[in-house]
PDB file of C-alpha atoms in Angstrom:
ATOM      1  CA  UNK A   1     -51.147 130.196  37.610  1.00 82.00           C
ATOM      2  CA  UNK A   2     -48.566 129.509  39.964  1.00 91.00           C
ATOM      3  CA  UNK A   3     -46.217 132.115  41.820  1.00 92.00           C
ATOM      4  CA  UNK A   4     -42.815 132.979  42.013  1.00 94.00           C
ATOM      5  CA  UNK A   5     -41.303 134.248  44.801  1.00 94.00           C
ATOM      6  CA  UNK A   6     -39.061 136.361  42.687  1.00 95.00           C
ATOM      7  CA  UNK A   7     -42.267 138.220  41.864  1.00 95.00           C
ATOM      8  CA  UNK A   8     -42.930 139.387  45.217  1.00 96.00           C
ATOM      9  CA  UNK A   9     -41.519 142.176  47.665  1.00 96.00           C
ATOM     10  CA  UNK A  10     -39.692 141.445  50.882  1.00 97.00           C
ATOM     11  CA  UNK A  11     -41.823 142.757  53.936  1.00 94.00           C
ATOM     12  CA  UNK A  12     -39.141 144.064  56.482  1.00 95.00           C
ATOM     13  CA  UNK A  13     -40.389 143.158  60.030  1.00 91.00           C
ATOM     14  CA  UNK A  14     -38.300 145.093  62.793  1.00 90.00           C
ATOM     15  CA  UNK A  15     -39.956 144.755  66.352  1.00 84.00           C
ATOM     16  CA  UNK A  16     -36.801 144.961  68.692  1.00 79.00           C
ATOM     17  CA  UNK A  17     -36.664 141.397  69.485  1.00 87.00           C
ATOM     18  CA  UNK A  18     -38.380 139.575  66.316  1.00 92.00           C
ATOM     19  CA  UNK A  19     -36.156 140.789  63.180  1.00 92.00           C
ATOM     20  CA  UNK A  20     -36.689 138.937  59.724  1.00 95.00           C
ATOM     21  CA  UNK A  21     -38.559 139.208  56.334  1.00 96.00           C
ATOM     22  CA  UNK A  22     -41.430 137.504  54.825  1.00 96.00           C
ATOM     23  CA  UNK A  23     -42.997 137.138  51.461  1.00 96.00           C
ATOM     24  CA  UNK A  24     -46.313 135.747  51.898  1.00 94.00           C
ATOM     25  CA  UNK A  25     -46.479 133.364  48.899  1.00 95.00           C
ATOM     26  CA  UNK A  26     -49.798 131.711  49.698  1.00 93.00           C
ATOM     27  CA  UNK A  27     -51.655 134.806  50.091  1.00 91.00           C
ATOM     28  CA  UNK A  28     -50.089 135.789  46.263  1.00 91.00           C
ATOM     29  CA  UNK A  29     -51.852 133.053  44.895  1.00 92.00           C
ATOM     30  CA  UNK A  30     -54.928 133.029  46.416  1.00 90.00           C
ATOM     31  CA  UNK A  31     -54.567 130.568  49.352  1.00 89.00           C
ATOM     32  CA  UNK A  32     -57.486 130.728  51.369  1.00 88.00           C
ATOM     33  CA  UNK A  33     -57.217 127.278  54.123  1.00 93.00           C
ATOM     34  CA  UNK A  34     -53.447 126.791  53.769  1.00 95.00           C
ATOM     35  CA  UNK A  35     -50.530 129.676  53.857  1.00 95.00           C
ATOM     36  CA  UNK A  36     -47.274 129.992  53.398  1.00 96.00           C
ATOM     37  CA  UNK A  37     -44.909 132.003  53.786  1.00 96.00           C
ATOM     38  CA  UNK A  38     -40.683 132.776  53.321  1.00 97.00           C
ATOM     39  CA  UNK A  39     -38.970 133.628  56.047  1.00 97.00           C
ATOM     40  CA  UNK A  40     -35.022 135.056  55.911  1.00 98.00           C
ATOM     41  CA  UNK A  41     -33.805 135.547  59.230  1.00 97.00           C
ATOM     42  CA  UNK A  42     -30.117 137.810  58.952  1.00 96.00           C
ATOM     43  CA  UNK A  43     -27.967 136.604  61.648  1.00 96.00           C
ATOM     44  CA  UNK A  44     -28.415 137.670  65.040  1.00 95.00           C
ATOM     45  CA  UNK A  45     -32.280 137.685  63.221  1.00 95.00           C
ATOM     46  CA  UNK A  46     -35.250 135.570  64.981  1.00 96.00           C
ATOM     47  CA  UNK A  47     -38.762 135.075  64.185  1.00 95.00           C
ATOM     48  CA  UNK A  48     -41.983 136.224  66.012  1.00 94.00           C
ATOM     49  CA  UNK A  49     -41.520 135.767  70.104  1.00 96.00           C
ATOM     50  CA  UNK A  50     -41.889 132.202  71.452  1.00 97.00           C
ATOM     51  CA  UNK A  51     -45.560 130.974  70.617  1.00 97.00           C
ATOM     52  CA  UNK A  52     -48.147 128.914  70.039  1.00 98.00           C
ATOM     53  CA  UNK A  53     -51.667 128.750  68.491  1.00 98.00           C
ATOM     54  CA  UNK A  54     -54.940 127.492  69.505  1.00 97.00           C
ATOM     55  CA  UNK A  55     -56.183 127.024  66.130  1.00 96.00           C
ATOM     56  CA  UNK A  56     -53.677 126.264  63.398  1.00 97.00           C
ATOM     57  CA  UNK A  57     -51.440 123.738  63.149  1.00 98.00           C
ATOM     58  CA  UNK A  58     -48.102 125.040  61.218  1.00 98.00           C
ATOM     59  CA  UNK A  59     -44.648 122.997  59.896  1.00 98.00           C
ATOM     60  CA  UNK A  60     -41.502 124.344  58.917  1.00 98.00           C
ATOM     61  CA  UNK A  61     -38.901 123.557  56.599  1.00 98.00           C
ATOM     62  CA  UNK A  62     -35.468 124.883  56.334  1.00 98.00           C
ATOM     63  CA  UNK A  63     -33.851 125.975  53.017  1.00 98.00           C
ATOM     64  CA  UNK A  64     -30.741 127.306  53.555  1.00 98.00           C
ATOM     65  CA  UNK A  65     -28.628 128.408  56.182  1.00 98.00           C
ATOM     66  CA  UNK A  66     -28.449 126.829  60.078  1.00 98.00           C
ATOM     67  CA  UNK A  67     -29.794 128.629  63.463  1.00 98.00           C
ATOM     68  CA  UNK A  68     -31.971 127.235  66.292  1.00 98.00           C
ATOM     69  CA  UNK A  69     -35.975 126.475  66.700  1.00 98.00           C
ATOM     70  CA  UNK A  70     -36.970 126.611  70.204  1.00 98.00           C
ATOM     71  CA  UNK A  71     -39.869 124.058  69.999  1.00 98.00           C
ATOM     72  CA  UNK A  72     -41.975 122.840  73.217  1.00 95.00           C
ATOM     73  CA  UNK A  73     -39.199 124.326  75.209  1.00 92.00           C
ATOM     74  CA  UNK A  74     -36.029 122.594  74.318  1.00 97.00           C
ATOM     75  CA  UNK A  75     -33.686 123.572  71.376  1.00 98.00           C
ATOM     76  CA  UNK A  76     -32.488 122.048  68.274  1.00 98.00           C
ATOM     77  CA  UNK A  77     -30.181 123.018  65.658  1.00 98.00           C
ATOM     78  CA  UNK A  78     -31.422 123.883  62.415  1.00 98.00           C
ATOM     79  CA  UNK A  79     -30.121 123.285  58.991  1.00 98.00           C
ATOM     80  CA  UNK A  80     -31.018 123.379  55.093  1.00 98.00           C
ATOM     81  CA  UNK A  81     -33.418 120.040  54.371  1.00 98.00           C
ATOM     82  CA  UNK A  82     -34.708 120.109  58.604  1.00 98.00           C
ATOM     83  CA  UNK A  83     -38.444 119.749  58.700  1.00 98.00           C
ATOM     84  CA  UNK A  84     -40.380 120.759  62.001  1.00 98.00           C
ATOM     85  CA  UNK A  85     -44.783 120.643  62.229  1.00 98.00           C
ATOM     86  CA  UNK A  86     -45.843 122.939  64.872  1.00 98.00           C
ATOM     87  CA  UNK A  87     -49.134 121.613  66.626  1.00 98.00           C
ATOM     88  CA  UNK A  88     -52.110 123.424  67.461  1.00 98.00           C
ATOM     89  CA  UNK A  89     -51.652 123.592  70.987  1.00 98.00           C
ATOM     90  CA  UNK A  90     -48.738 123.542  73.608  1.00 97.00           C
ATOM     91  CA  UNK A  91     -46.604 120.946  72.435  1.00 98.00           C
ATOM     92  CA  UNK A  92     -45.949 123.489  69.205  1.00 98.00           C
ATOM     93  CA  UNK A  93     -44.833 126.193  71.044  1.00 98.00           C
ATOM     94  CA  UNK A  94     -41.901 127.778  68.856  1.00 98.00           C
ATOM     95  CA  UNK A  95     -39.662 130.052  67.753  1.00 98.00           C
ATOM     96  CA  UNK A  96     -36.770 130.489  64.978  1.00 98.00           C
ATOM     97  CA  UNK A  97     -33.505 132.672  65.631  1.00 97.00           C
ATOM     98  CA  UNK A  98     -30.465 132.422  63.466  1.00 97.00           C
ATOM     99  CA  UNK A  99     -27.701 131.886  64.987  1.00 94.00           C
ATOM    100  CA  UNK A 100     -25.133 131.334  62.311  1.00 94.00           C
ATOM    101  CA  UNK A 101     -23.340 133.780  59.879  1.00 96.00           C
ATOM    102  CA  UNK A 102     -24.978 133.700  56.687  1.00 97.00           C
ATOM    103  CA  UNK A 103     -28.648 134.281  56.492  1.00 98.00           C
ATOM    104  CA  UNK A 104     -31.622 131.735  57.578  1.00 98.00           C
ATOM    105  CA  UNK A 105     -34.244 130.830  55.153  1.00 98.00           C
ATOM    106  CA  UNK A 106     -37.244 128.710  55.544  1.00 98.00           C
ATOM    107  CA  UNK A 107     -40.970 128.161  54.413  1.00 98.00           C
ATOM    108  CA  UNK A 108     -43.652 128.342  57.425  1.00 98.00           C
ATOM    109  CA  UNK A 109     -46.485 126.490  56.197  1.00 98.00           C
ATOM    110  CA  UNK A 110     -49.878 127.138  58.144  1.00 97.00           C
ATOM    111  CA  UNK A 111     -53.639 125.823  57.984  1.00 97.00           C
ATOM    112  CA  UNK A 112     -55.386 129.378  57.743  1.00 95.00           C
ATOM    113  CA  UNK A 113     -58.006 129.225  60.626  1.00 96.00           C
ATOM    114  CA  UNK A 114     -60.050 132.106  62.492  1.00 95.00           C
ATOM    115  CA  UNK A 115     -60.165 132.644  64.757  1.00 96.00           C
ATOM    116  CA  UNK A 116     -57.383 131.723  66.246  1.00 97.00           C
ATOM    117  CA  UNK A 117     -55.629 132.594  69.807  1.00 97.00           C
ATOM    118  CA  UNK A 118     -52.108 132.864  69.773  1.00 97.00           C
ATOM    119  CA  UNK A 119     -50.195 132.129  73.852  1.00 97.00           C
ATOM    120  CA  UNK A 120     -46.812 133.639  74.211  1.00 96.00           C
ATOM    121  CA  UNK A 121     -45.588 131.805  77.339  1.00 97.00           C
ATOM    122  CA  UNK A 122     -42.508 133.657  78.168  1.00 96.00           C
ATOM    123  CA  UNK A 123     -44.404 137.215  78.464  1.00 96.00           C
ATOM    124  CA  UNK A 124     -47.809 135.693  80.011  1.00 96.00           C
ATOM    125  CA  UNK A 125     -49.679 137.048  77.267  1.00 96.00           C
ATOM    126  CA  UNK A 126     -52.567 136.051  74.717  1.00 97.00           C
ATOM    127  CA  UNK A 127     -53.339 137.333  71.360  1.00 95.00           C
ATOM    128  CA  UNK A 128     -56.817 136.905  69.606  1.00 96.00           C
ATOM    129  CA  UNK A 129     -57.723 137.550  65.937  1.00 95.00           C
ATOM    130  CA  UNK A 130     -60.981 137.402  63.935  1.00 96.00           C
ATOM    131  CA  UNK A 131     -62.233 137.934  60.638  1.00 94.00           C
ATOM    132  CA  UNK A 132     -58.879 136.661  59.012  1.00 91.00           C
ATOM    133  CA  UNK A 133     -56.550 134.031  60.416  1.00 91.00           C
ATOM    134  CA  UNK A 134     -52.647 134.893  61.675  1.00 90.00           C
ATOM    135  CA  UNK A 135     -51.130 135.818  58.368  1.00 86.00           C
ATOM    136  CA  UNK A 136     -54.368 136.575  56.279  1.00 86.00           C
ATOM    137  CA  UNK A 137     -55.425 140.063  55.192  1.00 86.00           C
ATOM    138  CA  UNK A 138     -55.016 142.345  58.810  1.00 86.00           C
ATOM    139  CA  UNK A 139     -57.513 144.646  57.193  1.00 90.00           C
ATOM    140  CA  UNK A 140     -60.179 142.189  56.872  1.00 92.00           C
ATOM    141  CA  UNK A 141     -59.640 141.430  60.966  1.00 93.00           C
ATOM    142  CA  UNK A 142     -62.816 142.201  62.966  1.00 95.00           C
ATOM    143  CA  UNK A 143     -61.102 141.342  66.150  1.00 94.00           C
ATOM    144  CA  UNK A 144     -57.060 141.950  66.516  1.00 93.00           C
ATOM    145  CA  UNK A 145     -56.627 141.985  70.935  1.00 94.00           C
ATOM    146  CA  UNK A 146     -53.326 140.977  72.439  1.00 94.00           C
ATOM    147  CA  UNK A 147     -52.950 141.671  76.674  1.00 94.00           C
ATOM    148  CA  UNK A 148     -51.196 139.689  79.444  1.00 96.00           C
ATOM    149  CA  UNK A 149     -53.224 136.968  81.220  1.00 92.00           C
ATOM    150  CA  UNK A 150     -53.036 139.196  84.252  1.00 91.00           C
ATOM    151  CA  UNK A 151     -55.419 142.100  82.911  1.00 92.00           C
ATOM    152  CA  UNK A 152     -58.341 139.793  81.849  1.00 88.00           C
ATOM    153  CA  UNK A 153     -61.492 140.230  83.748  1.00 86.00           C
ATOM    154  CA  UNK A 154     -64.064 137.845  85.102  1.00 85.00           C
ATOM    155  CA  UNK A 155     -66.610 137.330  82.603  1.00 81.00           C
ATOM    156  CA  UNK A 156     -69.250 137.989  84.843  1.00 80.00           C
ATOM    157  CA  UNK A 157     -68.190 140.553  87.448  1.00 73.00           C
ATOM    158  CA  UNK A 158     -64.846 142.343  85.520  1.00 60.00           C
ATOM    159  CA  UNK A 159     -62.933 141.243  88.172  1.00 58.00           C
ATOM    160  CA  UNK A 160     -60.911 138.101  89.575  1.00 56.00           C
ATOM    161  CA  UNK A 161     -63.197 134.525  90.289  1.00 53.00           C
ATOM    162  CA  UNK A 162     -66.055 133.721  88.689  1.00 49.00           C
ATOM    163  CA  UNK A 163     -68.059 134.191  92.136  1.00 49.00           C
ATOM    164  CA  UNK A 164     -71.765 133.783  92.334  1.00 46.00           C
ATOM    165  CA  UNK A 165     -74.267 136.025  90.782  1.00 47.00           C
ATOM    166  CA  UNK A 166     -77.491 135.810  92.310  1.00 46.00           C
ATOM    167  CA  UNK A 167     -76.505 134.793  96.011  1.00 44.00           C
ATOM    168  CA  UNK A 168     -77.745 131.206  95.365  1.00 43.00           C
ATOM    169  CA  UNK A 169     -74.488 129.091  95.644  1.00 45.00           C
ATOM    170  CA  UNK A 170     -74.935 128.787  91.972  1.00 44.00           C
ATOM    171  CA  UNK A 171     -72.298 130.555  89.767  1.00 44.00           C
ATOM    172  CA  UNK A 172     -74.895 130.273  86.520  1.00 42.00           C
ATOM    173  CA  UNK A 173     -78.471 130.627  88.194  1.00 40.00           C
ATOM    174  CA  UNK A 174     -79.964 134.078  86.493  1.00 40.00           C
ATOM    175  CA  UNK A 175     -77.255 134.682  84.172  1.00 40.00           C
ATOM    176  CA  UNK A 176     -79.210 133.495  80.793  1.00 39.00           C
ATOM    177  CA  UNK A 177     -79.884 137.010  80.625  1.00 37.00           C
ATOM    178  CA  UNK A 178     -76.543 138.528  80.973  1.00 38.00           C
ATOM    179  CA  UNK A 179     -75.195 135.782  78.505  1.00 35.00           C
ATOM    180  CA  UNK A 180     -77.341 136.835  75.839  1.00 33.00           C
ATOM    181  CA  UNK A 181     -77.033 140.888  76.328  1.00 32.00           C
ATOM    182  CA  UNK A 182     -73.367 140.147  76.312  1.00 36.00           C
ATOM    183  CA  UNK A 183     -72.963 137.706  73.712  1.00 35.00           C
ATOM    184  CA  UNK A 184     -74.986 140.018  71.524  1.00 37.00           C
ATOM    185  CA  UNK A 185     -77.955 137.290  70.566  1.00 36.00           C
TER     186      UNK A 185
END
């Protein structure tokens, strides 16, 4: 049975810099490997911090009302009937603000992946989630991290460079072991 959007509640986001609200409409009717969602930006309003995922591709269209989408790094103008897909990797690095006086509404449409690791380029910092993709049910997430590129550890030693384990010149000679404890196998 299909969904109206008239049928669901507004979800007020409010995180200093990211100011909108969402209805997640593909969630409502039981979406499982593609979402979507409604976005209304007020103005002054913008969308999540300039991103991009690893693992699912997304696409926007505009419905009413103009404002900007920062996309691989240049601007563009936005306005009712624009259409913008958001690639899995660099090149679809984004982010919506409205910039005009009335308020900014679009669909996001997003392939519903896990996991998935989001890169926010302009704060150096990585966000990984598990158990339910980037706009899926949060309590279903086994794994929800997010941390500037700076505090990640070596995999092998917790600090910087990979280095070499066993004093051999080779950085994976006698590390089947470790692999496996760690890896939990």
């Amino acid at each position: 049975m299909p969904t109206s959007e008239a049928d669901l509640d507004w979800q007020d986001v409010d995180h200093g810099n990211a100011r909108f609200r969402r209805k997640q409409l593909g969630a409502a009717d039981g979406g499982e490997a593609l979402g979507a969602s409604l976005y209304e930006l007020p103005p002054g309003g913008a969308g999540f911090p300039y991103h991009y995922h690893t693992g699912n591709e997304e696409a926007l269209y505009v419905l009413a009302g103009t404002g900007t989408l920062r996309l691989d790094g240049e601007e563009h103008a936005l306005a009712a009937g624009d259409y913008a897909a958001l690639p899995a990797d660099e090149s679809g690095a984004h982010r919506v603000r409205n910039d005009g006086d009335e308020p900014l509404r679009y669909l996001l449409v997003s392939t519903m992946n896990e996991p998935d690791a989001m890169v926010y380029p302009d704060s150096d910092k990585v966000g990984v989630l598990a158990g339910a993709p980037p706009g899926g049910d949060s309590g279903e997430r086994t794994l929800d991290l997010f941390f500037r590129r700076g505090d990640a550890v070596d995999y092998w030693h917790g600090e910087g460079g990979r280095g070499d384990a066993e004093g051999t010149g080779d950085d994976t000679a006698g590390n089947d072991a470790d692999d496996d404890a760690d890896d939990g196998a």
